[in-house]
Coordinates of C-alpha atoms and ligand atoms in Angstrom, one line a residue:
M1 CA 39.8 -64.0 -13.5
D2 CA 41.5 -66.6 -11.2
D3 CA 43.7 -69.2 -12.9
H4 CA 41.1 -71.9 -12.4
D5 CA 38.4 -69.8 -14.0
R6 CA 40.4 -69.6 -17.2
P7 CA 38.6 -71.6 -20.0
H8 CA 40.8 -74.1 -21.8
C9 CA 39.1 -73.6 -25.1
P10 CA 41.0 -70.9 -26.9
G11 CA 38.8 -68.0 -28.1
I12 CA 35.8 -69.0 -26.0
L13 CA 34.5 -66.5 -23.6
I14 CA 32.6 -68.1 -20.7
N15 CA 29.3 -66.4 -20.3
L16 CA 28.2 -68.6 -17.4
D17 CA 28.2 -65.9 -14.8
K18 CA 25.9 -63.7 -16.9
I19 CA 23.1 -66.3 -16.6
P20 CA 20.7 -65.4 -13.8
R21 CA 20.9 -67.7 -10.7
V22 CA 19.4 -67.6 -7.3
S23 CA 21.3 -68.7 -4.2
L24 CA 20.2 -71.9 -2.5
A25 CA 23.3 -74.0 -1.9
S26 CA 26.2 -73.5 0.5
L27 CA 29.1 -73.5 -1.9
P28 CA 31.8 -74.6 -2.5
T29 CA 31.0 -78.1 -1.1
P30 CA 34.0 -79.8 0.5
L31 CA 36.3 -82.0 -1.5
V32 CA 37.6 -84.6 1.0
E33 CA 40.1 -87.3 0.7
V34 CA 39.0 -90.8 1.8
P35 CA 42.2 -92.7 2.3
R36 CA 40.8 -95.8 4.1
L37 CA 38.3 -96.4 1.4
A38 CA 40.9 -95.7 -1.3
K39 CA 43.3 -98.3 0.2
E40 CA 40.6 -100.9 0.6
I41 CA 39.4 -100.7 -3.0
G42 CA 42.9 -100.3 -4.6
L43 CA 43.2 -96.6 -5.5
T44 CA 46.1 -94.5 -4.7
T45 CA 44.0 -91.4 -4.1
L46 CA 40.2 -91.0 -3.8
F47 CA 38.3 -87.8 -3.1
L48 CA 34.6 -87.4 -2.5
K49 CA 33.1 -84.2 -3.7
R50 CA 30.5 -83.7 -0.9
D51 CA 27.5 -82.4 -2.9
D52 CA 25.4 -84.2 -0.3
L53 CA 26.4 -81.2 1.8
T54 CA 24.9 -78.5 -0.5
G55 CA 23.0 -77.7 2.6
F56 CA 19.5 -76.9 1.3
A57 CA 16.5 -79.1 2.3
G58 CA 18.6 -82.3 2.7
G59 CA 21.2 -81.5 0.1
G60 CA 22.4 -83.0 -3.1
T61 CA 23.7 -81.9 -6.6
K62 CA 20.1 -81.1 -7.7
V63 CA 20.2 -78.0 -5.6
R64 CA 22.8 -76.6 -8.1
K65 CA 20.4 -77.0 -11.0
L66 CA 17.5 -75.4 -9.0
E67 CA 19.5 -72.2 -8.6
Y68 CA 19.2 -71.6 -12.3
D69 CA 15.6 -72.9 -12.7
F70 CA 14.3 -70.7 -9.9
A71 CA 16.0 -67.6 -11.4
E72 CA 13.8 -68.3 -14.4
I73 CA 10.7 -69.1 -12.4
L74 CA 11.0 -65.9 -10.4
A75 CA 11.6 -63.8 -13.6
N76 CA 8.5 -65.4 -15.2
K77 CA 6.5 -64.7 -12.1
N78 CA 5.2 -68.3 -11.9
D79 CA 3.1 -69.0 -8.8
V80 CA 3.2 -72.8 -8.8
V81 CA 5.9 -75.3 -9.7
L82 CA 5.2 -78.8 -11.0
T83 CA 7.6 -81.7 -11.4
A84 CA 7.4 -85.5 -11.6
G85 CA 9.5 -88.6 -10.8
G86 CA 9.6 -91.7 -8.7
V87 CA 8.2 -91.8 -5.3
Q88 CA 11.6 -91.4 -3.8
S89 CA 12.7 -88.6 -6.2
N90 CA 15.3 -86.3 -4.7
H91 CA 14.6 -83.8 -7.4
A92 CA 10.9 -83.7 -6.5
R93 CA 11.7 -83.2 -2.8
L94 CA 14.2 -80.3 -3.6
T95 CA 11.9 -78.7 -6.1
A96 CA 9.1 -78.6 -3.5
A97 CA 11.4 -77.1 -0.9
A98 CA 12.8 -74.5 -3.3
A99 CA 9.2 -73.5 -4.2
R100 CA 8.5 -73.0 -0.5
R101 CA 11.7 -71.0 -0.1
F102 CA 10.3 -68.5 -2.6
G103 CA 6.7 -68.5 -1.4
L104 CA 5.4 -70.6 -4.3
D105 CA 3.1 -73.7 -4.4
A106 CA 4.5 -77.2 -5.3
K107 CA 2.7 -80.0 -7.1
L108 CA 4.3 -83.4 -7.6
V109 CA 3.3 -86.3 -9.9
L110 CA 5.0 -89.4 -8.4
G111 CA 4.9 -92.9 -9.8
G112 CA 6.0 -96.4 -8.8
P113 CA 5.1 -99.4 -6.6
P114 CA 2.4 -98.6 -4.0
F115 CA 3.9 -97.5 -0.7
T116 CA 2.9 -98.4 2.8
S117 CA 4.4 -95.5 4.7
F118 CA 5.3 -91.9 3.9
D119 CA 9.1 -92.2 4.5
G120 CA 12.3 -90.9 3.0
N121 CA 11.8 -88.2 0.4
L122 CA 8.0 -88.8 0.4
L123 CA 7.9 -87.7 4.1
L124 CA 9.8 -84.5 3.2
D125 CA 7.5 -83.8 0.3
V126 CA 4.6 -83.9 2.7
L127 CA 6.5 -81.6 5.2
F128 CA 7.1 -79.1 2.4
G129 CA 3.3 -79.1 1.8
A130 CA 3.5 -80.3 -1.8
S131 CA 0.3 -81.7 -3.3
I132 CA 0.9 -85.1 -4.7
R133 CA -0.8 -87.1 -7.5
F134 CA 0.3 -90.7 -7.4
L135 CA 0.4 -93.1 -10.4
P136 CA 0.4 -96.6 -8.8
N137 CA 2.7 -99.1 -10.5
D138 CA 3.6 -96.7 -13.2
D139 CA 7.0 -95.0 -13.5
E140 CA 6.9 -94.5 -17.3
N141 CA 8.4 -91.1 -18.0
D142 CA 5.8 -90.4 -20.7
H143 CA 2.9 -91.2 -18.4
L144 CA 4.3 -89.1 -15.5
T145 CA 4.9 -86.2 -17.9
S146 CA 1.4 -86.3 -19.4
A147 CA -0.2 -86.4 -15.9
M148 CA 1.9 -83.3 -15.0
T149 CA 1.0 -81.4 -18.2
A150 CA -2.7 -82.2 -17.6
W151 CA -2.4 -80.9 -14.1
A152 CA -0.7 -77.7 -15.3
D153 CA -3.5 -77.2 -17.8
E154 CA -6.1 -77.5 -15.0
L155 CA -4.2 -75.0 -12.9
K156 CA -4.0 -72.5 -15.8
M157 CA -7.8 -72.8 -16.3
N158 CA -8.1 -71.7 -12.7
G159 CA -5.9 -68.6 -13.3
A160 CA -2.6 -69.9 -12.0
K161 CA 0.8 -69.5 -13.7
P162 CA 2.4 -72.9 -13.5
Y163 CA 6.1 -73.8 -14.3
I164 CA 6.8 -77.3 -15.4
S165 CA 10.2 -78.7 -14.4
P166 CA 10.8 -82.0 -16.3
I167 CA 11.7 -85.3 -14.6
G168 CA 15.0 -85.0 -12.8
G169 CA 15.2 -81.2 -13.7
S170 CA 17.5 -82.2 -16.6
T171 CA 17.5 -79.3 -18.9
G172 CA 20.4 -77.3 -20.4
L173 CA 19.6 -74.5 -18.0
G174 CA 19.7 -76.7 -14.9
A175 CA 22.9 -78.4 -16.1
L176 CA 24.7 -75.1 -16.0
G177 CA 24.8 -75.8 -12.2
C178 CA 27.2 -78.7 -12.9
V179 CA 29.2 -76.7 -15.4
A180 CA 29.8 -74.3 -12.6
E181 CA 30.6 -77.2 -10.3
M182 CA 33.5 -78.2 -12.5
R183 CA 34.9 -74.7 -12.1
E184 CA 34.5 -75.1 -8.4
I185 CA 36.4 -78.5 -8.5
A186 CA 39.1 -77.0 -10.7
G187 CA 39.7 -74.4 -7.9
Q188 CA 40.0 -77.2 -5.3
M189 CA 42.6 -79.3 -7.3
I190 CA 46.1 -78.8 -8.5
P191 CA 45.7 -77.1 -11.9
H192 CA 46.2 -79.3 -15.0
Q193 CA 46.3 -82.5 -12.9
R194 CA 45.2 -85.8 -14.5
L195 CA 41.9 -86.9 -12.9
Q196 CA 39.2 -89.5 -13.1
I197 CA 35.7 -88.3 -12.1
V198 CA 33.0 -90.8 -11.4
L199 CA 29.3 -89.9 -10.8
P200 CA 25.8 -91.5 -11.0
V201 CA 23.7 -90.8 -14.1
G202 CA 19.9 -90.8 -14.3
S203 CA 18.2 -88.2 -16.4
C204 CA 21.7 -87.0 -17.6
G205 CA 21.6 -83.3 -16.6
S206 CA 24.4 -83.6 -14.0
F207 CA 26.5 -85.7 -16.4
A208 CA 26.1 -83.3 -19.2
G209 CA 27.1 -80.3 -17.0
I210 CA 30.1 -82.1 -15.6
L211 CA 31.3 -83.2 -19.1
L212 CA 31.0 -79.7 -20.5
G213 CA 32.5 -78.2 -17.4
A214 CA 35.4 -80.6 -17.7
K215 CA 36.0 -79.5 -21.3
L216 CA 36.1 -75.9 -20.1
F217 CA 37.8 -76.0 -16.8
L218 CA 39.5 -79.4 -16.3
P219 CA 40.5 -80.7 -19.7
N220 CA 42.7 -83.4 -18.2
A221 CA 39.8 -85.0 -16.4
R222 CA 38.3 -88.3 -17.7
I223 CA 34.6 -88.3 -16.8
I224 CA 32.9 -91.7 -16.1
G225 CA 29.2 -92.0 -15.6
I226 CA 27.5 -95.0 -13.9
S227 CA 23.9 -95.5 -15.0
V228 CA 21.1 -95.9 -12.5
S229 CA 18.5 -96.3 -15.1
R230 CA 19.2 -95.9 -18.9
T231 CA 21.3 -97.8 -21.3
S232 CA 24.7 -96.3 -22.2
A233 CA 23.4 -95.6 -25.8
A234 CA 20.4 -93.7 -24.4
I235 CA 22.7 -91.8 -22.0
E236 CA 25.0 -90.7 -24.8
K237 CA 22.1 -89.4 -26.9
R238 CA 20.4 -87.4 -24.1
T239 CA 23.7 -86.1 -22.6
L240 CA 24.8 -84.7 -25.9
E241 CA 21.4 -83.0 -26.4
I242 CA 21.7 -81.3 -23.0
I243 CA 25.3 -80.2 -23.6
N244 CA 24.1 -78.7 -26.9
E245 CA 21.4 -76.8 -25.0
C246 CA 23.9 -75.6 -22.4
C247 CA 26.3 -74.3 -25.1
G248 CA 23.4 -72.4 -26.7
L249 CA 22.7 -70.7 -23.3
M250 CA 26.4 -69.9 -22.8
D251 CA 26.7 -68.8 -26.4
I252 CA 29.7 -71.0 -27.1
P253 CA 30.1 -73.5 -30.0
P254 CA 29.0 -77.0 -29.0
A255 CA 32.0 -78.9 -30.5
L256 CA 30.3 -82.1 -29.4
D257 CA 32.8 -84.2 -31.3
D258 CA 35.5 -83.7 -28.7
I259 CA 33.4 -84.8 -25.9
A260 CA 33.8 -88.5 -24.9
V261 CA 30.6 -89.7 -23.2
E262 CA 31.8 -92.7 -21.2
S263 CA 29.2 -94.5 -19.2
Y264 CA 28.6 -98.0 -17.8
D265 CA 25.1 -99.5 -17.6
Q266 CA 25.8 -102.9 -16.0
Y267 CA 25.5 -101.8 -12.4
V268 CA 21.8 -101.2 -12.4
L269 CA 19.3 -104.1 -12.4
E270 CA 16.3 -101.8 -12.5
Y271 CA 15.8 -98.2 -11.6
G272 CA 14.7 -97.8 -7.9
I273 CA 15.7 -101.4 -6.9
P274 CA 18.8 -101.7 -4.7
T275 CA 21.6 -104.1 -5.8
E276 CA 23.6 -106.3 -3.5
E277 CA 26.9 -104.7 -4.7
G278 CA 25.4 -101.2 -4.1
Q279 CA 24.4 -102.2 -0.5
R280 CA 27.9 -103.5 0.1
A281 CA 29.4 -100.2 -1.2
I282 CA 27.1 -98.3 1.2
I283 CA 28.2 -100.4 4.1
R284 CA 31.9 -100.1 3.2
C285 CA 31.7 -96.3 2.9
A286 CA 29.9 -96.0 6.2
H287 CA 32.3 -98.3 8.1
L288 CA 35.5 -97.0 6.6
E289 CA 34.8 -93.3 6.3
G290 CA 31.6 -92.5 8.3
I291 CA 30.0 -91.3 5.0
L292 CA 26.5 -92.2 3.9
L293 CA 25.5 -93.2 0.4
D294 CA 22.0 -94.2 -0.8
P295 CA 20.8 -97.5 -2.5
I296 CA 19.5 -95.9 -5.7
Y297 CA 22.1 -93.5 -6.9
T298 CA 25.4 -93.1 -5.1
G299 CA 25.6 -96.6 -3.7
K300 CA 25.3 -98.1 -7.2
A301 CA 27.7 -95.6 -8.6
M302 CA 30.3 -96.4 -5.9
A303 CA 29.8 -100.1 -6.6
G304 CA 30.5 -99.3 -10.3
L305 CA 33.6 -97.4 -9.3
I306 CA 34.9 -100.3 -7.2
D307 CA 34.3 -102.8 -10.0
L308 CA 36.0 -100.6 -12.6
V309 CA 39.1 -100.4 -10.4
H310 CA 39.1 -104.2 -10.0
R311 CA 38.7 -104.7 -13.7
K312 CA 41.5 -102.1 -14.4
K313 CA 39.1 -99.9 -16.4
L314 CA 40.1 -97.1 -14.0
D315 CA 43.8 -96.3 -13.6
S316 CA 44.5 -96.9 -9.9
S317 CA 47.4 -94.4 -9.9
V318 CA 45.4 -91.5 -11.2
P319 CA 43.6 -89.3 -8.5
T320 CA 39.9 -90.1 -8.6
V321 CA 37.0 -87.9 -7.6
F322 CA 33.6 -89.5 -6.8
I323 CA 30.8 -86.9 -6.9
H324 CA 28.6 -87.7 -4.0
T325 CA 25.4 -86.3 -5.5
G326 CA 23.3 -86.7 -2.3
G327 CA 20.2 -88.8 -1.8
L328 CA 20.4 -89.3 1.9
P329 CA 16.6 -89.4 2.5
V330 CA 16.3 -92.4 0.2
L331 CA 18.3 -94.4 2.6
F332 CA 15.6 -94.1 5.2
S333 CA 13.0 -95.7 2.9
F334 CA 15.1 -99.0 2.8
E335 CA 15.1 -99.9 6.5
P336 CA 14.3 -103.6 5.8
E337 CA 17.4 -104.0 3.6
F338 CA 19.7 -102.8 6.3
R339 CA 18.0 -103.8 9.6
K340 CA 19.7 -107.2 9.5
L341 CA 23.0 -105.5 10.2
A342 CA 21.9 -104.3 13.6
D343 CA 24.2 -105.4 16.4
C344 CA 21.8 -104.5 19.2
K345 CA 21.3 -106.2 22.5
N346 CA 17.6 -106.6 23.7
C347 CA 16.1 -105.3 20.5
Ligands
LIG1 C1 21.2 -88.4 -5.5 C2 21.1 -88.4 -7.0 N1 22.2 -88.7 -7.7 C3 22.3 -88.7 -9.0 C4 21.2 -88.4 -9.8 C5 21.3 -88.5 -11.2 O1 21.3 -87.2 -11.8 P1 20.8 -86.8 -13.2 O2 19.3 -87.1 -13.1 O3 21.1 -85.4 -13.4 O4 21.5 -87.7 -14.1 C6 20.0 -88.1 -9.1 C7 18.7 -87.9 -9.9 O5 17.7 -87.8 -9.4 C8 20.0 -88.1 -7.7 O6 18.8 -87.8 -7.0

């Protein structure tokens, strides 16, 4: 066991590596320092954990979760995988791609405002040959989930063996991918260093895995979630449920009382709608570091990080890691928001 693999909870044996996992991502993803951005926003040291570079089908942190889900799917001998989400869901795109990677069918229930062109993730869903059922003007999780369950029932009646992956793929099993990610980050940092780690939070699976992984591998890290949809109270409830599930799978005591679930929900106006601050954060990151964020997840989370530094809620002298969870295809579905920036002669 390397030093960074050693769990910091006395008496706890990490059973993570015994849990079946397939390989989809190129790991470890780079941890890169971004000094110009750090200086501009007032941090001494800022790193980006480049999960946008997980390398599979457009990348993103969700690939880490799918490595555990697809081990289960293959063991169950499912022949079709269903999931649901917003029209620009990264999880849906990656689930469709992973299904194809293993020769399975993919079915997606997507909801939201009617769209005029198949762009961003939707275009990739089409390329991966996923069948789509669209719920116009409806992004209620319960409605999407019922439509998906009804579709799975139809498939079963026709002799198929469907697997349902919930919205965002946020289950205890999938979150193990982010527990493992914290072991990866621990191996890339100076051991026992104080750290602040910031990431976007949607359906809470990534946040849950990162929080539990911090407890096990990076106990001096403070984890800060920036909501892209839910209230902080709803985040805390769901995150602790997922952590509890993860602990059950790893056969370790949950000890939820020592986990501080710190999240901020004021940087999202509405899920799926870009904010001005988020757009400014995207432009800053692109101009200063040549790195691309997206308007729905990472741009809003970066805007939150910047504001928390300005309001001194983050300690500017403590090294900070921003988890770049991916989402690049989403950027291409927001062309009207960014076209005004074009500095282009004769166009
Ligand atoms: C790019 C990106 N970042 C962050 C998140 C949020 O992750 P989670 O749903 O695990 O909270 C998502 C969820 O879809 C995502 O696609």
